[in-house]
Coordinates of C-alpha atoms in Angstrom, one line a residue:
M1 CA 0.9 1.2 -20.6
T2 CA 0.0 -0.7 -17.4
G3 CA -1.2 1.6 -14.6
G4 CA -0.2 4.7 -16.6
A5 CA -2.6 7.1 -14.7
W6 CA 0.4 8.3 -12.8
N7 CA 1.9 9.9 -16.0
A8 CA 2.0 13.6 -15.4
R9 CA 1.9 16.8 -17.5
V10 CA 3.9 19.6 -16.0
E11 CA 2.9 23.2 -16.8
C12 CA 4.5 26.4 -15.8
G13 CA 2.6 29.7 -16.3
G14 CA -0.1 27.8 -18.1
L15 CA 2.2 26.4 -20.8
V16 CA 3.2 22.7 -21.1
V17 CA 6.9 22.5 -20.3
G18 CA 7.3 18.7 -20.0
A19 CA 6.3 15.5 -18.3
G20 CA 6.7 13.8 -15.0
F21 CA 5.4 10.9 -13.0
L22 CA 3.9 10.3 -9.6
V23 CA 6.0 8.2 -7.2
A24 CA 4.1 8.9 -3.9
P25 CA 0.7 10.4 -3.2
R26 CA 2.2 14.0 -3.1
T27 CA 5.5 13.5 -5.0
V28 CA 6.2 13.9 -8.7
L29 CA 9.6 13.5 -10.4
T30 CA 10.6 15.5 -13.5
C31 CA 13.7 17.1 -15.0
A32 CA 15.2 20.2 -13.4
H33 CA 15.3 22.0 -16.8
V34 CA 11.5 21.4 -17.1
V35 CA 10.8 23.5 -14.0
Q36 CA 13.5 26.2 -14.4
G37 CA 10.8 28.9 -14.8
S38 CA 8.9 27.9 -11.6
E39 CA 10.4 30.8 -9.6
R40 CA 8.7 33.3 -12.0
A41 CA 5.4 31.5 -12.8
P42 CA 3.0 29.1 -11.1
L43 CA 3.8 25.5 -11.4
T44 CA 1.0 22.9 -11.8
V45 CA 0.7 19.2 -12.5
S46 CA -2.1 17.3 -14.2
F47 CA -2.8 13.7 -15.1
P48 CA -4.3 13.0 -18.5
G49 CA -5.2 9.4 -17.4
R50 CA -7.3 10.9 -14.6
R51 CA -9.4 13.6 -16.1
D52 CA -11.5 13.7 -12.9
L53 CA -8.5 15.3 -11.1
L54 CA -8.0 19.0 -11.8
S55 CA -4.5 20.5 -12.1
V56 CA -2.6 20.5 -8.8
P57 CA -0.3 23.3 -7.7
A58 CA 3.3 22.1 -7.0
T59 CA 6.5 23.4 -5.6
V60 CA 10.1 22.2 -6.2
T61 CA 11.4 20.7 -3.0
V62 CA 14.6 19.0 -4.3
H63 CA 16.9 20.1 -7.1
G64 CA 19.6 17.8 -8.5
G65 CA 22.1 20.6 -9.0
W66 CA 21.7 21.0 -12.7
A67 CA 23.7 24.1 -13.7
G68 CA 21.7 25.0 -16.8
G69 CA 23.8 23.5 -19.6
A70 CA 22.6 20.8 -22.0
T71 CA 25.1 18.3 -20.8
D72 CA 25.3 19.4 -17.1
P73 CA 24.6 16.6 -14.6
G74 CA 21.9 16.6 -12.0
D75 CA 19.0 17.3 -14.2
L76 CA 16.4 16.1 -11.7
A77 CA 13.7 17.8 -9.7
V78 CA 11.3 16.6 -7.0
L79 CA 7.9 18.3 -6.9
E80 CA 5.6 18.3 -3.9
L81 CA 1.9 18.6 -4.7
D82 CA -0.3 20.7 -2.5
R83 CA -2.5 17.7 -1.7
A84 CA -2.2 13.9 -1.7
L85 CA -3.8 12.2 -4.7
P86 CA -6.1 9.1 -4.6
M87 CA -4.0 7.3 -7.2
R88 CA -1.6 4.4 -7.3
P89 CA 2.0 5.8 -7.8
A90 CA 4.4 4.4 -10.4
G91 CA 6.3 1.2 -9.5
F92 CA 10.0 0.6 -10.3
A93 CA 11.9 -2.2 -11.9
P94 CA 15.3 -3.3 -10.4
P95 CA 18.3 -1.4 -11.7
G96 CA 19.5 -2.5 -15.1
A97 CA 16.1 -4.0 -16.2
E98 CA 16.3 -1.9 -19.4
Q99 CA 19.3 -4.0 -20.6
G100 CA 19.2 -7.4 -22.2
L101 CA 19.8 -9.5 -25.3
P102 CA 17.8 -8.3 -27.1
A103 CA 17.2 -5.1 -25.2
P104 CA 13.5 -4.8 -24.2
A105 CA 11.3 -2.2 -25.8
L106 CA 10.7 0.8 -23.6
E107 CA 7.9 3.4 -23.5
A108 CA 7.7 7.0 -22.6
Y109 CA 4.5 9.1 -22.3
G110 CA 5.1 12.8 -23.2
F111 CA 3.5 15.9 -24.5
P112 CA 5.0 17.0 -27.8
N113 CA 3.6 20.1 -29.5
G114 CA 0.0 19.7 -30.5
Y115 CA -0.6 16.7 -28.2
G116 CA -1.9 18.1 -24.9
E117 CA -3.4 14.7 -24.1
G118 CA 0.0 13.0 -24.7
Q119 CA 1.8 10.6 -27.0
I120 CA 3.7 7.4 -26.5
A121 CA 7.2 6.9 -27.9
E122 CA 8.9 3.5 -28.1
Y123 CA 12.7 3.2 -27.7
R124 CA 15.4 0.8 -26.6
A125 CA 18.6 1.2 -24.6
V126 CA 21.7 1.0 -26.8
S127 CA 24.2 -0.1 -24.1
A128 CA 24.7 -0.6 -20.4
T129 CA 27.6 1.9 -20.7
L130 CA 26.7 5.3 -19.2
I131 CA 27.6 8.4 -21.3
A132 CA 29.7 10.6 -19.0
D133 CA 28.7 8.3 -16.1
E134 CA 25.2 10.0 -16.3
W135 CA 23.0 8.9 -19.2
V136 CA 21.8 5.8 -21.0
Q137 CA 21.5 6.3 -24.7
L138 CA 18.2 5.5 -26.3
E139 CA 17.4 4.8 -29.9
A140 CA 13.9 4.5 -31.6
V141 CA 12.6 0.9 -32.1
T142 CA 11.4 1.9 -35.6
A143 CA 12.1 4.6 -38.2
H144 CA 8.5 5.8 -37.9
G145 CA 6.2 6.7 -35.1
Q146 CA 6.5 9.2 -32.3
P147 CA 10.1 10.4 -31.6
L148 CA 11.3 11.6 -28.2
A149 CA 10.8 15.3 -28.9
P150 CA 10.4 18.4 -26.7
G151 CA 7.6 17.8 -24.3
F152 CA 8.9 14.3 -23.3
S153 CA 11.5 15.6 -20.9
G154 CA 10.8 14.3 -17.4
A155 CA 8.7 11.4 -18.6
A156 CA 9.1 8.0 -17.0
V157 CA 10.8 5.4 -19.2
T158 CA 9.1 2.1 -18.6
L159 CA 9.1 -1.5 -19.5
K160 CA 6.0 -2.8 -21.3
D161 CA 4.5 -3.9 -17.9
G162 CA 4.7 -0.3 -16.7
R163 CA 7.6 -0.6 -14.3
V164 CA 9.9 2.5 -14.4
V165 CA 13.6 2.1 -15.4
G166 CA 14.5 5.7 -15.8
M167 CA 13.5 9.2 -16.9
V168 CA 13.8 11.0 -20.2
A169 CA 16.4 13.7 -19.7
Q170 CA 17.5 14.8 -23.2
V171 CA 15.5 14.7 -26.4
A172 CA 16.2 15.3 -30.1
G173 CA 16.2 18.9 -31.1
E174 CA 16.3 18.3 -34.8
Q175 CA 13.5 16.7 -36.8
G176 CA 14.2 13.2 -37.9
V177 CA 16.7 12.5 -35.2
R178 CA 15.6 9.4 -33.2
V179 CA 18.3 9.3 -30.5
A180 CA 17.7 10.5 -26.9
R181 CA 19.1 10.0 -23.4
M182 CA 17.6 8.9 -20.1
L183 CA 18.7 9.1 -16.5
P184 CA 18.6 5.5 -15.2
V185 CA 17.2 4.9 -11.7
A186 CA 20.6 4.4 -10.2
V187 CA 21.7 7.8 -11.4
M188 CA 18.5 9.5 -10.3
A189 CA 19.0 8.2 -6.8
R190 CA 22.3 10.1 -6.6
Y191 CA 20.3 13.3 -6.7
W192 CA 17.3 12.2 -4.5
T193 CA 18.0 9.7 -1.8
G194 CA 14.3 9.2 -1.2
L195 CA 14.2 7.2 -4.5
S196 CA 16.3 4.4 -3.1
E197 CA 13.5 3.0 -0.9
L198 CA 11.2 2.8 -3.9
V199 CA 13.5 0.7 -6.2
P200 CA 13.5 -3.1 -5.5
A201 CA 16.7 -5.0 -5.6
R202 CA 15.2 -7.9 -7.5
A203 CA 12.2 -8.6 -9.7
G204 CA 10.7 -11.6 -7.8
G205 CA 10.5 -13.0 -4.3
Q206 CA 10.8 -11.1 -1.0
D207 CA 12.6 -7.9 -1.5
P208 CA 14.7 -6.6 1.4
T209 CA 15.0 -2.9 0.3
R210 CA 12.0 -1.4 2.2
R211 CA 12.7 -3.4 5.3
L212 CA 16.4 -2.3 5.3
Y213 CA 15.6 1.4 4.9
G214 CA 13.1 1.1 7.7
L215 CA 15.8 -0.3 10.0
V216 CA 18.1 2.6 8.9
R217 CA 15.5 5.1 10.0
R218 CA 15.1 3.3 13.3
A219 CA 18.8 3.3 13.9
E220 CA 19.1 7.0 13.0
A221 CA 16.2 7.9 15.4
D222 CA 17.8 5.8 18.2
G223 CA 21.3 7.2 17.7
L224 CA 22.6 3.6 17.3
E225 CA 26.3 3.4 17.6
C226 CA 27.7 1.0 15.0
S227 CA 30.3 0.8 12.2
P228 CA 28.8 1.3 8.7
D229 CA 32.1 -0.1 7.3
R230 CA 31.8 -3.3 9.3
L231 CA 28.2 -3.8 8.3
F232 CA 29.1 -3.2 4.7
M233 CA 31.9 -5.8 4.8
D234 CA 29.6 -8.3 6.6
A235 CA 26.9 -7.8 3.9
V236 CA 29.1 -8.2 0.8
G237 CA 31.2 -11.0 2.1
D238 CA 34.8 -12.0 1.3
F239 CA 34.2 -12.1 -2.5
G240 CA 32.3 -8.7 -2.7
P241 CA 33.7 -5.3 -3.6
A242 CA 36.4 -3.8 -1.4
L243 CA 35.6 -1.0 1.1
P244 CA 35.8 2.3 -0.8
P245 CA 38.7 4.6 0.2
G246 CA 37.8 6.5 3.4
G247 CA 34.9 4.2 4.2
F248 CA 31.3 5.4 4.9
S249 CA 30.3 8.4 7.0
S250 CA 26.8 7.1 7.6
L251 CA 24.6 4.0 7.6
R252 CA 22.6 5.4 4.7
K253 CA 25.6 5.8 2.5
A254 CA 26.8 2.3 3.2
V255 CA 23.3 0.9 2.3
G256 CA 23.2 3.1 -0.9
Y257 CA 26.6 1.8 -2.0
V258 CA 25.4 -1.8 -1.6
Q259 CA 22.2 -1.1 -3.4
W260 CA 23.7 0.7 -6.4
E261 CA 27.2 -0.6 -6.7
V262 CA 27.0 -4.3 -5.9
E263 CA 25.9 -6.6 -8.7
Q264 CA 22.7 -8.5 -7.8
P265 CA 22.5 -6.8 -4.4
A266 CA 19.4 -8.5 -3.0
E267 CA 21.2 -11.1 -0.9
A268 CA 23.7 -8.5 0.4
L269 CA 20.9 -6.1 1.4
A270 CA 19.1 -8.9 3.2
R271 CA 22.3 -9.7 5.2
F272 CA 22.8 -6.0 5.9
A273 CA 19.2 -5.8 7.3
D274 CA 19.6 -9.0 9.4
R275 CA 22.8 -7.8 11.0
L276 CA 21.4 -4.3 11.6
E277 CA 18.3 -5.7 13.2
R278 CA 20.4 -7.8 15.6
L279 CA 22.3 -4.7 16.6
L280 CA 19.2 -2.7 17.2
S281 CA 17.8 -5.5 19.3
A282 CA 20.9 -5.8 21.4
A283 CA 21.0 -2.1 22.0
H284 CA 17.8 -2.2 24.0
A285 CA 16.9 -4.1 27.1
P286 CA 14.3 -6.9 26.6
A287 CA 10.8 -5.4 26.4
P288 CA 8.3 -6.5 29.0
A289 CA 5.8 -9.2 28.0
P290 CA 3.0 -7.5 26.0
A291 CA -0.4 -7.1 27.6
P292 CA -3.2 -9.3 26.3
V293 CA -4.6 -6.2 24.4
P294 CA -1.6 -4.1 23.1
V295 CA -4.0 -1.4 21.9
S296 CA -6.8 0.4 23.8
W297 CA -9.6 -1.5 22.2
S298 CA -12.4 -2.9 24.4
P299 CA -14.2 -5.3 22.1
I300 CA -17.9 -6.0 21.9
L301 CA -18.3 -9.3 20.1
V302 CA -21.3 -10.1 18.0
E303 CA -21.3 -13.7 16.7
L304 CA -23.8 -14.8 14.1
D305 CA -24.2 -18.3 12.6
R306 CA -26.7 -20.6 11.0
S307 CA -28.4 -22.4 13.9
G308 CA -29.0 -25.8 12.2
A309 CA -32.6 -25.6 13.3
G310 CA -33.9 -24.3 10.0
A311 CA -32.9 -22.2 7.0
D312 CA -34.2 -19.0 8.5
Q313 CA -32.8 -19.6 12.1
V314 CA -29.7 -17.7 13.3
T315 CA -27.7 -18.2 16.5
V316 CA -26.8 -14.8 18.0
E317 CA -24.2 -14.4 20.8
V318 CA -23.2 -11.0 22.1
S319 CA -20.4 -10.5 24.7
A320 CA -18.1 -7.8 25.9
Y321 CA -14.4 -7.9 26.9
R322 CA -13.1 -6.2 30.0
D323 CA -9.7 -6.7 31.6
G324 CA -9.0 -9.4 29.1
R325 CA -12.0 -11.4 30.1
R326 CA -15.1 -12.2 28.2
R327 CA -18.4 -11.3 29.7
P328 CA -21.6 -12.8 28.2
V329 CA -24.4 -10.4 27.4
G330 CA -26.9 -12.5 25.5
A331 CA -27.3 -15.7 23.4
V332 CA -30.4 -16.8 21.6
R333 CA -31.7 -18.4 18.4
L334 CA -33.9 -16.1 16.2
P335 CA -35.5 -15.8 12.8
R336 CA -33.1 -13.8 10.6
A337 CA -35.6 -10.9 10.4
R338 CA -35.3 -10.3 14.1
V339 CA -31.5 -10.4 14.4
R340 CA -30.9 -6.8 13.8
S341 CA -33.2 -5.5 16.6
Y342 CA -31.8 -8.1 19.0
V343 CA -28.2 -7.1 18.2
Q344 CA -29.0 -3.4 18.7
E345 CA -30.5 -4.1 22.1
C346 CA -27.6 -6.4 23.3
V347 CA -24.8 -4.1 21.9
D348 CA -26.4 -1.2 23.8
E349 CA -26.3 -3.3 27.0
A350 CA -22.8 -4.5 26.3
F351 CA -21.4 -1.0 26.7
A352 CA -22.2 -1.2 30.5
H353 CA -19.6 -4.1 30.7
L354 CA -16.7 -2.1 29.2
T355 CA -14.1 -0.3 31.2
P356 CA -15.2 3.3 31.7
G357 CA -13.5 5.6 29.1
A358 CA -12.2 2.6 27.0
D359 CA -12.3 2.7 23.2
E360 CA -15.0 0.3 22.0
L361 CA -14.6 -1.9 19.0
I362 CA -17.7 -3.7 17.7
T363 CA -16.7 -6.9 16.0
F364 CA -19.2 -9.0 14.0
V365 CA -17.9 -12.6 13.6
L366 CA -19.7 -14.0 10.6
P367 CA -19.8 -17.1 8.4
R368 CA -17.8 -16.5 5.3
E369 CA -20.9 -16.2 3.1
W370 CA -22.2 -13.4 5.3
L371 CA -19.1 -11.3 5.4
N372 CA -20.6 -8.8 3.0
E373 CA -23.5 -8.1 5.2
P374 CA -24.0 -4.3 5.7
V375 CA -23.6 -4.4 9.5
A376 CA -21.9 -1.0 9.6
H377 CA -25.0 0.5 8.0
W378 CA -27.3 -0.9 10.7
E379 CA -28.9 1.8 12.8
C380 CA -27.7 2.2 16.4
G381 CA -31.2 1.6 17.7
P382 CA -35.0 2.2 17.1
E383 CA -34.6 5.8 18.4
D384 CA -31.1 6.5 17.0
S385 CA -30.8 6.3 13.2
T386 CA -27.1 6.9 13.2
P387 CA -25.3 4.1 11.2
L388 CA -23.5 1.9 13.7
G389 CA -20.3 2.2 11.7
C390 CA -20.4 6.1 11.9
A391 CA -21.0 6.0 15.7
H392 CA -18.4 3.4 16.5
P393 CA -15.5 1.5 14.9
V394 CA -17.2 -1.6 13.3
V395 CA -15.3 -4.5 11.8
V396 CA -16.1 -8.0 10.6
A397 CA -14.2 -11.2 11.1
D398 CA -14.4 -14.6 9.4
R399 CA -15.9 -17.2 11.8
F400 CA -13.6 -20.0 10.7
R401 CA -10.5 -17.9 11.0
H402 CA -11.6 -16.4 14.3
R403 CA -11.9 -19.9 15.8
S404 CA -9.0 -21.7 14.1
G405 CA -6.1 -22.3 16.5
R406 CA -3.7 -22.5 13.6
L407 CA -4.7 -19.2 12.0
R408 CA -5.0 -17.4 15.3
H409 CA -1.4 -18.4 16.1
Q410 CA -0.2 -17.1 12.7
L411 CA -2.2 -13.9 13.0
G412 CA -0.9 -13.4 16.5
K413 CA 2.7 -13.5 15.2
K414 CA 1.9 -11.0 12.5
W415 CA 0.2 -8.6 14.9
E416 CA 3.2 -8.8 17.3
K417 CA 5.5 -8.0 14.4
S418 CA 3.4 -5.1 13.3
T419 CA 3.4 -3.7 16.8
T420 CA 7.1 -4.1 17.6
D421 CA 8.6 -3.7 14.2
A422 CA 9.6 -0.1 13.4
A423 CA 11.0 -1.1 10.0
G424 CA 8.2 0.7 8.1
S425 CA 4.5 1.2 7.7
P426 CA 2.1 -1.1 5.9
V427 CA 1.6 -0.7 2.2
L428 CA -1.7 -1.6 0.6
H429 CA -1.5 -4.8 -1.5
R430 CA -4.0 -4.3 -4.3
V431 CA -6.1 -7.2 -5.7
D432 CA -7.5 -5.5 -8.8
C433 CA -10.6 -6.8 -10.5
G434 CA -8.7 -7.4 -13.8
S435 CA -6.1 -9.6 -12.1
R436 CA -5.8 -13.1 -13.6
E437 CA -3.6 -14.3 -10.8
N438 CA -4.8 -17.7 -9.4
Q439 CA -5.3 -18.5 -5.8
A440 CA -2.0 -20.3 -5.3
G441 CA 0.0 -17.5 -6.9
L442 CA -1.7 -14.8 -4.8
R443 CA -1.3 -16.8 -1.6
K444 CA 2.4 -17.2 -2.4
R445 CA 2.9 -13.5 -3.1
L446 CA 1.0 -12.4 0.1
R447 CA 3.2 -14.7 2.2
E448 CA 6.5 -13.7 0.6
E449 CA 5.7 -10.0 0.9
E450 CA 4.5 -10.4 4.5
T451 CA 1.4 -8.5 3.6
E452 CA -0.4 -6.8 6.5
L453 CA -3.0 -4.8 4.5
A454 CA -4.9 -5.9 1.4
G455 CA -7.5 -4.2 -0.6
Y456 CA -9.9 -5.9 -3.0
A457 CA -11.6 -4.2 -5.9
T458 CA -14.6 -6.7 -5.8
P459 CA -16.8 -8.2 -3.1
P460 CA -15.9 -11.6 -1.7
D461 CA -18.4 -13.5 -3.8
S462 CA -17.0 -12.1 -7.1
A463 CA -13.6 -13.6 -6.5
P464 CA -14.0 -16.2 -3.7
D465 CA -10.7 -18.0 -4.4
R466 CA -8.6 -14.9 -4.2
F467 CA -10.5 -13.7 -1.2
E468 CA -9.9 -17.0 0.6
A469 CA -6.1 -16.6 -0.1
G470 CA -6.2 -13.3 1.9
L471 CA -8.1 -14.9 4.7
T472 CA -6.0 -18.0 5.1
T473 CA -2.5 -16.7 4.4
P474 CA -3.5 -14.9 6.7
V475 CA -3.5 -11.2 6.0
P476 CA -4.5 -9.3 9.2
V477 CA -6.5 -6.5 7.5
L478 CA -8.7 -6.9 4.4
L479 CA -10.9 -4.2 2.9
W480 CA -13.3 -4.3 -0.1
P481 CA -16.4 -2.4 -1.5
R482 CA -19.6 -4.3 -0.7
T483 CA -21.0 -3.2 -4.1
G484 CA -17.8 -2.9 -6.1
C485 CA -17.0 -4.1 -9.5
P486 CA -18.9 -7.3 -10.2
G487 CA -16.4 -9.0 -12.5
T488 CA -13.2 -8.8 -14.6
D489 CA -14.5 -8.5 -18.2
H490 CA -13.7 -4.9 -18.8
A491 CA -10.7 -2.8 -19.8
A492 CA -11.7 0.7 -18.5
P493 CA -11.3 1.9 -14.9
C494 CA -14.3 0.9 -12.8
A495 CA -15.7 1.5 -9.3
G496 CA -13.3 -1.1 -7.9
T497 CA -10.3 0.6 -9.3
A498 CA -11.5 4.0 -7.9
F499 CA -12.0 2.3 -4.5
L500 CA -8.4 1.1 -4.4
D501 CA -7.1 4.4 -5.7
G502 CA -8.9 6.2 -3.0
L503 CA -8.0 3.7 -0.2
A504 CA -4.2 3.7 -0.7
P505 CA -3.4 7.3 0.3
R506 CA -5.9 7.1 3.3
L507 CA -4.4 4.0 4.9
E508 CA -0.8 3.4 3.7
G509 CA 1.4 4.3 6.6
V510 CA -1.4 3.9 9.2
P511 CA -0.6 1.4 11.9
P512 CA -2.9 -1.6 11.5
A513 CA -4.2 -1.2 15.1
E514 CA -5.5 2.2 14.2
I515 CA -7.3 1.3 11.0
P516 CA -10.7 0.7 12.6
R517 CA -10.7 4.2 13.9
R518 CA -9.7 5.6 10.5
I519 CA -12.5 3.7 8.8
R520 CA -15.1 5.0 11.3
E521 CA -13.9 8.5 10.5
L522 CA -14.1 7.8 6.7
R523 CA -17.7 6.4 7.1
E524 CA -18.7 9.5 8.9
E525 CA -17.2 11.6 6.2
V526 CA -19.1 9.7 3.5
A527 CA -22.4 10.0 5.4
A528 CA -21.9 13.8 5.6
E529 CA -21.6 14.1 1.8
E530 CA -24.4 15.8 -0.1
D531 CA -24.7 12.6 -2.2
P532 CA -23.0 9.7 -0.4
S533 CA -23.8 7.3 -3.2
R534 CA -21.2 8.9 -5.4
H535 CA -18.3 8.6 -2.9
W536 CA -15.8 5.8 -3.6
A537 CA -16.0 4.6 0.0
R538 CA -19.8 4.5 0.3
D539 CA -19.9 0.7 0.9
I540 CA -16.5 0.0 2.5
Q541 CA -16.2 -3.2 4.5
L542 CA -13.3 -3.8 6.9
L543 CA -12.2 -7.2 8.0
W544 CA -9.9 -6.7 11.0
D545 CA -8.9 -9.6 13.3
D546 CA -6.3 -9.3 16.1
P547 CA -6.5 -12.4 18.3
R548 CA -4.8 -10.5 21.1
C549 CA -8.0 -8.5 21.5
F550 CA -9.9 -11.8 22.3
P551 CA -7.6 -13.7 24.6
A552 CA -10.3 -16.0 25.9
P553 CA -11.0 -19.2 23.9
A554 CA -13.5 -18.5 21.2
A555 CA -15.8 -21.3 22.2
S556 CA -19.6 -20.8 22.3
L557 CA -21.1 -19.4 25.5
H558 CA -23.8 -22.0 25.3
S559 CA -26.0 -23.5 22.6
P560 CA -29.4 -22.0 22.2
V561 CA -30.3 -24.9 19.9
A562 CA -29.7 -27.4 22.7

């Protein structure tokens, strides 16, 4: 099962009572009947696919209203873990993906008696018709194999690619019976509205769901006065469903109705989002023109390049920015062995040019083949062994991208959008080491998803084509392990997978402008470990490039070669 590390085993009082699945770093979904004893005994969650993670205490934060009977509705519970987990949560398929001719095979990972490590059962949906408007009936694909038995309740029901379509809610109580029931995602969302933001409206292309719910949160926070009924009618159009009797009491209910009751809702959700965004824009006076540097960074720029005067010769230029103006500090041509000491000296001098009290940002602009240089590990100076990346925010930038007028223009638009758009927080786009996606496919996906934050499981030279796609799309923020997984020829989890699993909960939801600060804190945390070499972030490299921080043209100060 693809990405199945998020499959969870739920225990109450030390006994396995069912299954569940991680949908956010601290959130697990399961059945309400699975956790009915949690008021009397400790509730814990563990993950057989991640044996390095110990059992995590959990509490029930949302109950679907299940009354206790076998056929009572609302058999859903939301568990909050006592800490965020460094693991990629489950992903969802669009509603109805379990249907088809023929119906696709579905999988569930549960814990029947005698199988504490888990078993997989294979079933299919019988019909699109809901039993009692609540359940989809499931029947076994074959007459042999693992049935859905006690211990599977709360398990995610997935397609073969690992995307979730529902949750096992009722299992066979008699031996030999191979019929069960699941709650499809549309029904689950009735009992936990937080699920709606996680379920895409369509399988491919740009999905409007996350953007729309971000706009709804913004409208709620602003107290926007608008008509949910009017927005609904504009979204579904003249040939869509009629307004329900009584209309909608809130924006969120109108959005939920479009998402779950309109057939193929992606276009309607996109129209809803566009109209709501226009209303939000109209409700506020035009914002003043942004300052050249919209965050408090005062950059120190270190530019390195091959000098052309010999294979070992490097051009080094150091400058500082103050009040939006570039102030030269030093420029010289040196043998590569002397670059580090010269940079240490010039960076120290550059601090005198910064505005007093400003937040420094040390940016190394490097040729693409040097982007993996361990500049954050360089010592601050001959008498200060502190790694530069622990003492200050240190980032790298690609020299071509930094100087390209076309890419600077595109990056500038993305950074403006990330600064002014309250529609949501960036989500880490993973480029796993086992991915077979080609450069063109990745570039298309990054562009369609308007990716702001991408993490690679491998260093740039291990997958240069896919790395170039991130640079030239362009994605504003890229991260990778300098010594991560060297290739793709393996099936088991590797250091690159661990890197991305650890990175996601640390950075998802963090504004891109704040990421250099967070990475400095992370580097300092790693350095303080008893054995830093065992930490997943020991060699983290951050490419962060906001053209607004460097408003002056990126031309050379002068040519030391000349």
